[in-house]
Coordinates of C-alpha atoms in Angstrom, one line a residue:
X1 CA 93.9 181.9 -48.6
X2 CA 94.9 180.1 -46.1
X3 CA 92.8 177.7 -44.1
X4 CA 93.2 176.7 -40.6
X5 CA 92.9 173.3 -39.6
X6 CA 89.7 172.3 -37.2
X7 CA 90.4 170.2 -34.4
X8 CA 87.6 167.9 -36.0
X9 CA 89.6 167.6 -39.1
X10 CA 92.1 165.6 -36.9
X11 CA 92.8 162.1 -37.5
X12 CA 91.2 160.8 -33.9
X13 CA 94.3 158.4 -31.7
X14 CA 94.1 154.8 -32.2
X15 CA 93.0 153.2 -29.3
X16 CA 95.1 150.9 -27.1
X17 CA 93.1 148.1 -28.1
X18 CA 93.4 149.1 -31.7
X19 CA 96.9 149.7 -32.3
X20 CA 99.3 146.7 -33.4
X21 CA 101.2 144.9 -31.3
X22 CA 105.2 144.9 -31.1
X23 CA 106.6 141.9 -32.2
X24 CA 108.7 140.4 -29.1
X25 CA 112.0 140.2 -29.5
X26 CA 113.8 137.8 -27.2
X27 CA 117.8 138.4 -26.3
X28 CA 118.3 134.7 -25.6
X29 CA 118.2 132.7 -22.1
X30 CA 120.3 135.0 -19.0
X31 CA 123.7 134.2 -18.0
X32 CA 124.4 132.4 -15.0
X33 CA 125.8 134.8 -12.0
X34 CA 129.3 133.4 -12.8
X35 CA 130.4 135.7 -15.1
X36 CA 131.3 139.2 -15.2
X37 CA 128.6 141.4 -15.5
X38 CA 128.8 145.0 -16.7
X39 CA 126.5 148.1 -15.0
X40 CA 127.2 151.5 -16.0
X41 CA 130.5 150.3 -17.8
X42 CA 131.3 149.4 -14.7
X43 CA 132.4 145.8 -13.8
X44 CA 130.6 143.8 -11.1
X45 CA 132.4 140.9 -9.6
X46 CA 130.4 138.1 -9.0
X47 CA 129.1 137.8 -5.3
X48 CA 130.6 134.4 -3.4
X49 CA 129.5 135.4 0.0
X50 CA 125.8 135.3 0.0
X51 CA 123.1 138.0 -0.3
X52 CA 123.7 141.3 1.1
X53 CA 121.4 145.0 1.0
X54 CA 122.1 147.3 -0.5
X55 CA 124.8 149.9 1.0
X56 CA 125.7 147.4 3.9
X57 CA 129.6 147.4 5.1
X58 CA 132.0 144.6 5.6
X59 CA 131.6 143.2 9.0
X60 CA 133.5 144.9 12.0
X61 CA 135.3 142.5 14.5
X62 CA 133.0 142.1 17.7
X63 CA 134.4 142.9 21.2
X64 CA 134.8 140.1 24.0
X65 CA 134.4 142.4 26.9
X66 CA 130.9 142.2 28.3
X67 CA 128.8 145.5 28.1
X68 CA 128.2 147.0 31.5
X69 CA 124.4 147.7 33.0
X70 CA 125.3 151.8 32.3
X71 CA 125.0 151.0 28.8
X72 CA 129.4 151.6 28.4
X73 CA 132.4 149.4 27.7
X74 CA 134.4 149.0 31.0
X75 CA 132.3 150.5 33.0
X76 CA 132.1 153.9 32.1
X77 CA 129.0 155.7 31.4
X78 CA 127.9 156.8 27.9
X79 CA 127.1 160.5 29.3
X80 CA 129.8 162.2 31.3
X81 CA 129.0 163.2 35.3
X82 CA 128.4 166.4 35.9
X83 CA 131.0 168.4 37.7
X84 CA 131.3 169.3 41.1
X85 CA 130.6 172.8 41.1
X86 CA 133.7 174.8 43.0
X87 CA 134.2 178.2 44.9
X88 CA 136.8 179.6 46.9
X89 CA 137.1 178.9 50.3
X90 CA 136.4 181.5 52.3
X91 CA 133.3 181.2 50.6
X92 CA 132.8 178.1 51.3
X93 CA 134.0 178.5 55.4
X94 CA 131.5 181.9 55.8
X95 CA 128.4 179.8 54.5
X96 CA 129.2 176.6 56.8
X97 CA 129.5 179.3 60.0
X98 CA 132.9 179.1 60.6
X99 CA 133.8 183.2 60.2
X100 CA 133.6 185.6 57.9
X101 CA 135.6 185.8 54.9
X102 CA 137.7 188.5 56.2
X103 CA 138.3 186.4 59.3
X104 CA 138.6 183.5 57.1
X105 CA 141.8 185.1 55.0
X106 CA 143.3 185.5 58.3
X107 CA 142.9 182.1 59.8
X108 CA 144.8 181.0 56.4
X109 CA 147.1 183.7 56.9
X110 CA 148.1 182.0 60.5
X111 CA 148.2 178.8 58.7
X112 CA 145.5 177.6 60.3
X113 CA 143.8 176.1 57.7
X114 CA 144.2 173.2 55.8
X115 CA 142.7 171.2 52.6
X116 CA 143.3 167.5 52.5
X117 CA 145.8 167.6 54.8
X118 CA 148.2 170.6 53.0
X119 CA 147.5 173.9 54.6
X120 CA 146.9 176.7 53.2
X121 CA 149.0 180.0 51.9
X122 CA 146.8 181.5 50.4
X123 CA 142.8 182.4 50.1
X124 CA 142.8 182.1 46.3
X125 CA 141.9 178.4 46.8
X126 CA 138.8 177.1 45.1
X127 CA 137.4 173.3 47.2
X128 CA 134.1 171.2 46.4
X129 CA 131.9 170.0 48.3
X130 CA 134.5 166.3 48.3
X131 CA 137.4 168.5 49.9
X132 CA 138.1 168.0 53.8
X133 CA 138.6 171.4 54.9
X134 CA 140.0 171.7 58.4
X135 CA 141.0 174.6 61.1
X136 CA 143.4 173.9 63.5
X137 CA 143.2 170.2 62.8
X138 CA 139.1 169.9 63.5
X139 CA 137.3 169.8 60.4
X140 CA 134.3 171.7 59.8
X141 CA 130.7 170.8 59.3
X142 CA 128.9 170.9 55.8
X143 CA 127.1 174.2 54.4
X144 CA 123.9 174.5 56.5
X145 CA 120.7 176.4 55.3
X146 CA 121.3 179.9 56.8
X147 CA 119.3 180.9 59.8
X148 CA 119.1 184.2 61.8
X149 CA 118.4 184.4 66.1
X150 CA 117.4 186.8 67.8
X151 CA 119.3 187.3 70.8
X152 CA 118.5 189.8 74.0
X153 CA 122.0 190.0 75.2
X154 CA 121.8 191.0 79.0
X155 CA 124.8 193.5 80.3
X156 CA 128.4 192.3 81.5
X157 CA 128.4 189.6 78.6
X158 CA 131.3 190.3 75.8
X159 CA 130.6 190.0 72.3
X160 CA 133.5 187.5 71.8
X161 CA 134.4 183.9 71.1
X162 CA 137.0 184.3 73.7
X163 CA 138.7 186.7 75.8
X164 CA 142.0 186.3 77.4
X165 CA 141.1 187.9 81.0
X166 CA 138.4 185.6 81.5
X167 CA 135.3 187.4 81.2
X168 CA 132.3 186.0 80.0
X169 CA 131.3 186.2 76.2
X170 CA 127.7 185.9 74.9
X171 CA 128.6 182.5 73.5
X172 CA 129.1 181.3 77.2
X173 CA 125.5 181.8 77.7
X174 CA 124.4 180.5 74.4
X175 CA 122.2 177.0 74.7
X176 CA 124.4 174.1 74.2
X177 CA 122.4 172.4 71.4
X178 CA 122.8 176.0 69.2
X179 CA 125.1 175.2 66.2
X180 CA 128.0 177.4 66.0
X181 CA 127.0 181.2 65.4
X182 CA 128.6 184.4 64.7
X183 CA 127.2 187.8 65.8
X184 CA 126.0 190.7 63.7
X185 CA 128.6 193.2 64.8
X186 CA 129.4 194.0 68.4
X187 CA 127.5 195.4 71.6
X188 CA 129.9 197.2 74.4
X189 CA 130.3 195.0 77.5
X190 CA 128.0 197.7 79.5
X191 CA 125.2 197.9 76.8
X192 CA 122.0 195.0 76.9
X193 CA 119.5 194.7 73.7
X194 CA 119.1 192.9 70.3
X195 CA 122.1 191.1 69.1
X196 CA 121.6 189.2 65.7
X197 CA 123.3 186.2 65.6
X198 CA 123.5 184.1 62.3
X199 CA 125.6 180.2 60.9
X200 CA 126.2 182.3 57.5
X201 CA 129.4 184.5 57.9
X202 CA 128.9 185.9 55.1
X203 CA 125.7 187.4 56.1
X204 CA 127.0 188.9 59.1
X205 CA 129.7 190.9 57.1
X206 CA 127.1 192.4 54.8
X207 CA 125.2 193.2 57.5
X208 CA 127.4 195.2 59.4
X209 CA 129.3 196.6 55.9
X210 CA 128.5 200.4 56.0
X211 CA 127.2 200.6 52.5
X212 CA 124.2 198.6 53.2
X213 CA 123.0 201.6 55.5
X214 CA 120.6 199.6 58.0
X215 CA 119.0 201.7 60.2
X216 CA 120.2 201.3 64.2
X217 CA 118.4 203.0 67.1
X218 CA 119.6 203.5 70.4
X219 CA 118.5 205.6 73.3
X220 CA 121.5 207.7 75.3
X221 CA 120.3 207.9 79.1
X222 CA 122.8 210.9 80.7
X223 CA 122.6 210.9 85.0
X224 CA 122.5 214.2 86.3
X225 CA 121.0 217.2 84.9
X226 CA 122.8 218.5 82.0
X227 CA 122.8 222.8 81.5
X228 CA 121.8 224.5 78.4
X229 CA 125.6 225.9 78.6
X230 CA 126.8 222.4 78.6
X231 CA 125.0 221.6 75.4
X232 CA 125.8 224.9 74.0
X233 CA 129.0 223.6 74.6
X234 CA 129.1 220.5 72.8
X235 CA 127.0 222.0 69.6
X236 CA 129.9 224.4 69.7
X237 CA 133.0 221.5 70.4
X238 CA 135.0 220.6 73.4
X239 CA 138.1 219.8 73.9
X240 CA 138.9 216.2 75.4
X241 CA 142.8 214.9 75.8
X242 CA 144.2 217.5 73.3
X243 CA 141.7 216.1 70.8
X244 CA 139.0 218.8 69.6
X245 CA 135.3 217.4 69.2
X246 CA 132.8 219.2 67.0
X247 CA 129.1 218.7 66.8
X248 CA 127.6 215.0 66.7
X249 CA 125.7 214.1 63.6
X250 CA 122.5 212.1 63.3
X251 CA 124.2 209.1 61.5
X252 CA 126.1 206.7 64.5
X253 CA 128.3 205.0 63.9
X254 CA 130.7 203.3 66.5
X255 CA 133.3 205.7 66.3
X256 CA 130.7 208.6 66.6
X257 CA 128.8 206.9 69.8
X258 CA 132.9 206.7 71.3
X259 CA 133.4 209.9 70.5
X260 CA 129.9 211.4 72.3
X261 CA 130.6 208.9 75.8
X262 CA 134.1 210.5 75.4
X263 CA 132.7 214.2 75.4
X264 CA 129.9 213.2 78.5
X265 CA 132.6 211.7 80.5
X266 CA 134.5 215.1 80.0
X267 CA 131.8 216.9 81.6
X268 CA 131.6 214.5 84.7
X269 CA 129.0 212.2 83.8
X270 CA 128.2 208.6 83.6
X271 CA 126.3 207.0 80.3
X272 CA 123.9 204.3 79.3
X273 CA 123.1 203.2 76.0
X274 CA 119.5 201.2 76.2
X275 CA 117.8 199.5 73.0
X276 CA 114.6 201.0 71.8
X277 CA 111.5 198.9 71.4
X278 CA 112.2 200.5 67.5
X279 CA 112.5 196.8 66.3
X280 CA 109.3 195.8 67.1
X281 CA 107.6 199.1 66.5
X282 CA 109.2 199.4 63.3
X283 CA 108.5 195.5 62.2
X284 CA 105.1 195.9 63.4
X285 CA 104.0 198.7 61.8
X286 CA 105.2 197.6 58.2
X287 CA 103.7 194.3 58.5
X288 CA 100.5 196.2 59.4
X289 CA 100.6 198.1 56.2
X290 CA 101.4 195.2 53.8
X291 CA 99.3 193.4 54.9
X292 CA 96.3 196.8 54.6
X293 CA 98.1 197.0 51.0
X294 CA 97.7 193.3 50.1
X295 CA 93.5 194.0 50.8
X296 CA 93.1 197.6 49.8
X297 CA 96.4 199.1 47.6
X298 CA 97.6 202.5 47.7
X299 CA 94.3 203.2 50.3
X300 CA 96.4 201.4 53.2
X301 CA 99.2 204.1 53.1
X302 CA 96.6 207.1 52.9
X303 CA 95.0 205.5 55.7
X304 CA 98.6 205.4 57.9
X305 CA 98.8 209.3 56.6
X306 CA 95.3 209.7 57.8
X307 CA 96.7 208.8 61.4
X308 CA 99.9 210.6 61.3
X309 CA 98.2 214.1 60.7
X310 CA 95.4 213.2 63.8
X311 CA 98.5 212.4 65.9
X312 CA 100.0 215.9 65.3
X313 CA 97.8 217.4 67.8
X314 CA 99.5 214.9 70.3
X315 CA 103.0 216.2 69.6
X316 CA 103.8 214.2 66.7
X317 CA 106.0 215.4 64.4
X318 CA 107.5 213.1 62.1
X319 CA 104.8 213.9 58.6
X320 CA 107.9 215.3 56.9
X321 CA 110.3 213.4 57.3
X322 CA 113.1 215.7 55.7
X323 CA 112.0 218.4 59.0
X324 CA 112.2 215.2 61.3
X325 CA 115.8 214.2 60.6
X326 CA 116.9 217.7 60.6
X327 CA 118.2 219.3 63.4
X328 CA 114.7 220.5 65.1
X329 CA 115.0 217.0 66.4
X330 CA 117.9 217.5 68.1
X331 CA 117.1 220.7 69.3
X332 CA 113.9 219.2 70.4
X333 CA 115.8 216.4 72.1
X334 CA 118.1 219.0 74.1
X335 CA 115.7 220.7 75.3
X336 CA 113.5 217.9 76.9
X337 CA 117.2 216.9 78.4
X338 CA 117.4 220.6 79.5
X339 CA 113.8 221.1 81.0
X340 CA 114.6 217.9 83.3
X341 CA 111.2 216.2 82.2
X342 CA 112.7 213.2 81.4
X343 CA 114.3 210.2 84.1
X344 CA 117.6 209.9 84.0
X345 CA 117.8 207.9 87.4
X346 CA 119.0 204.4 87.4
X347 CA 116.3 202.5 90.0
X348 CA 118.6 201.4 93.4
X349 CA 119.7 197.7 93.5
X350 CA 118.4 197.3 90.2
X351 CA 120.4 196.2 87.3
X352 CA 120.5 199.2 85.6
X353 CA 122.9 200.5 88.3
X354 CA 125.9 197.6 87.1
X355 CA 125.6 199.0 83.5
X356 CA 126.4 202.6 83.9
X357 CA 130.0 203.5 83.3
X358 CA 132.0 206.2 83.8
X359 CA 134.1 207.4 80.6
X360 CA 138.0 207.7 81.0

C-alpha cells in the first residue's frame, strides 16, 4: 500500500534567521586601474582620459563660424521657404485686368509681351508673382480682387478700347479714377442698356462663352405696322442678298439677332433693340423668394405658385413654362405686333430717334 505523503509530514523551511551563515571568502585586495582588465573575454584598456558615460562618442571638431539668429550656419534657415506658387501667364494677365486669355495669346503672338525684359513667343510661359510682366513696354499692375460694374451704356458709344475712325468707345465715358476694365461682350453702337464690365478677364470670357447658357433679354421695337402676310412670310423664309433665311428661334444669339435686323430691313423697315427692366425683375423676384425660403421653406415657392395661378385671369401665362417657351409665345407676340396695340413710335426730338437704324 502505498501512502501519500501529508503536507504536515513536511520538514517546515528553516528560517532566515535560523539557517547558517556562509563563510566569507575574500579574493584578495582589487587591482589598481592600471592593468588590463578582462569583461566578457574581452579586453578593456585602461582609461587615461578621464571619466566618460556610458555610450558617449569621441569629440567632433567645433565650427568657428558664428550661428546666425535663424537658428543656420551662414545664414540659411534650418526650414526651406516655401515656393512661389506659378501659373501661366495669360492666367496671370486675365486676373490683373489686362485681357482675356484669348486676347492675351494674341498680344504674345504680336510680340507684345515681355517677361523680365525677353519677350515672349509663346503662351506656354508659367511667371510668379516676382516676374515683371510688361505689354508694349508698360508693365502691368498686380492681381486685384475681382470686381463686377454695372454699367447703363447710353446709344452712339462703341464697345471698344479704341477705334480707328474716331468714334467714341464706352471707355471714353468711363470715370477717370475706374481701374482698367473689360466689358462682358459687346452692345451694337445703336443699342443703350446693361453692359457688365469687370478687372478679371477671365471672368468676362466665361461669361460670354456659349456653354455657360446665361439668359439675355432684349425687346425688338419694329416702326411701322407690320402685316400678317409679312410675318407669314418670315415664319415661312425670305430671301435677302441671295442668302435664304428660315424661321428665327427663341435662343439669340448675335448672329441670330443680325440675321432678324437683316430680314426687317428687307421688308423696309428701321429696328431698335431696347433692354428689358428683366434684370431687375428677374433679381428681384429671386431675392424675394430666398429670402420667403430662408423664413418659411418649400411654403415660399407655393406661395409664388399661389400668385402665378391668380394672375392667370390677368393674362398671365407663363405656369408652364414648357407651353411658355414654345411657340404660342411667339404667335402670341405676332399677333399683338399684327393687331397694332402696341407703340412702335419713337417720341420726336427725343433720343430714341438717333438710335434707330436702317439695315443695309
Amino acid at each position: 500500500m502505498v501512502r501519500h505523503t501529508d503536507d504536515n509530514d513536511k520538514k517546515p523551511r528553516a528560517r532566515q534567521d535560523e539557517r547558517s551563515p556562509r563563510p566569507f571568502k575574500s579574493s584578495g585586495p582589487r587591482k589598481s586601474g592600471d592593468g588590463t582588465k578582462s569583461f566578457g573575454d574581452k579586453p578593456r584598456g585602461p582609461r587615461d582620459d578621464g571619466a566618460k558615460r556610458f555610450g558617449d562618442k569621441a569629440d567632433r571638431p567645433r565650427s568657428d563660424k558664428p550661428r546666425t539668429d535663424k537658428g543656420g550656419k551662414d545664414g540659411k534657415s534650418k526650414t526651406p521657404e516655401t515656393p512661389l506658387r506659378a501659373e501661366r501667364i495669360a492666367k496671370t494677365m486675365a486676373r490683373a485686368g489686362i485681357a482675356s486669355r484669348r486676347e492675351v495669346e494674341r498680344l504674345i503672338g504680336l510680340g507684345k509681351v515681355a517677361v523680365n525684359g525677353r519677350i515672349l513667343d509663346t503662351p506656354a510661359t508659367l511667371v510668379t508673382r516676382d516676374d515683371v510682366i510688361t505689354v508694349d513696354g508698360k508693365p502691368i499692375g498686380s492681381t486685384q480682387a475681382t470686381r463686377v460694374w454695372r454699367y447703363h451704356k447710353p446709344a452712339g458709344l462703341l464697345t471698344s478700347h479704341s477705334d480707328p475712325t474716331g468714334r467714341p468707345t464706352v471707355f471714353d465715358a468711363l470715370p477717370a479714377g475706374l481701374p482698367r476694365v473689360i466689358s462682358v461682350g459687346r452692345l451694337d453702337l445703336a443699342t443703350e442698356g446693361l453692359l457688365l464690365l469687370t478687372n478679371d478677364g477671365e471672368l468676362s470670357r466665361a461669361l460670354e462663352l456659349p456653354s455657360t447658357s446665361l439668359v439675355r433679354q432684349y425687346r425688338a421695337r419694329a416702326r411701322g405696322k407690320i402685316t400678317q402676310e409679312q410675318l407669314d412670310a418670315l415664319k415661312d423664309g425670305v430671301v435677302v442678298d441671295g442668302v435664304s433665311y428660315g424661321p428665327i428661334e427663341a435662343k439669340l444669339d448675335k448672329a441670330t439677332i443680325a440675321k432678324f435686323q437683316r430680314e426687317l430691313g428687307a421688308m423696309g423697315y428701321k429696328f431698335q433693340f431696347v433692354t428689358l427692366a428683366g434684370f431687375h425683375a428677374l433679381n428681384n423676384s429671386m431675392f424675394e423668394l430666398a429670402d420667403g425660403y430662408r423664413d418659411n421653406g418649400m411654403a415660399a415657392y407655393s406661395e409664388l405658385q399661389q400668385r402665378e395661378f391668380a394672375n392667370e385671369a390677368r393674362g398671365y401665362t407663363a405656369t408652364r413654362h414648357q407651353r411658355e417657351v414654345g411657340t404660342g409665345y411667339f404667335d402670341q407676340v405676332a399677333t399683338v405686333i399684327s393687331n397694332g396695340t402696341s407703340s412702335t413710335t419713337a417720341l420726336k426730338d427725343s433720343t430714341e430717334t438717333a438710335q434707330f437704324t436702317t439695315a443695309a
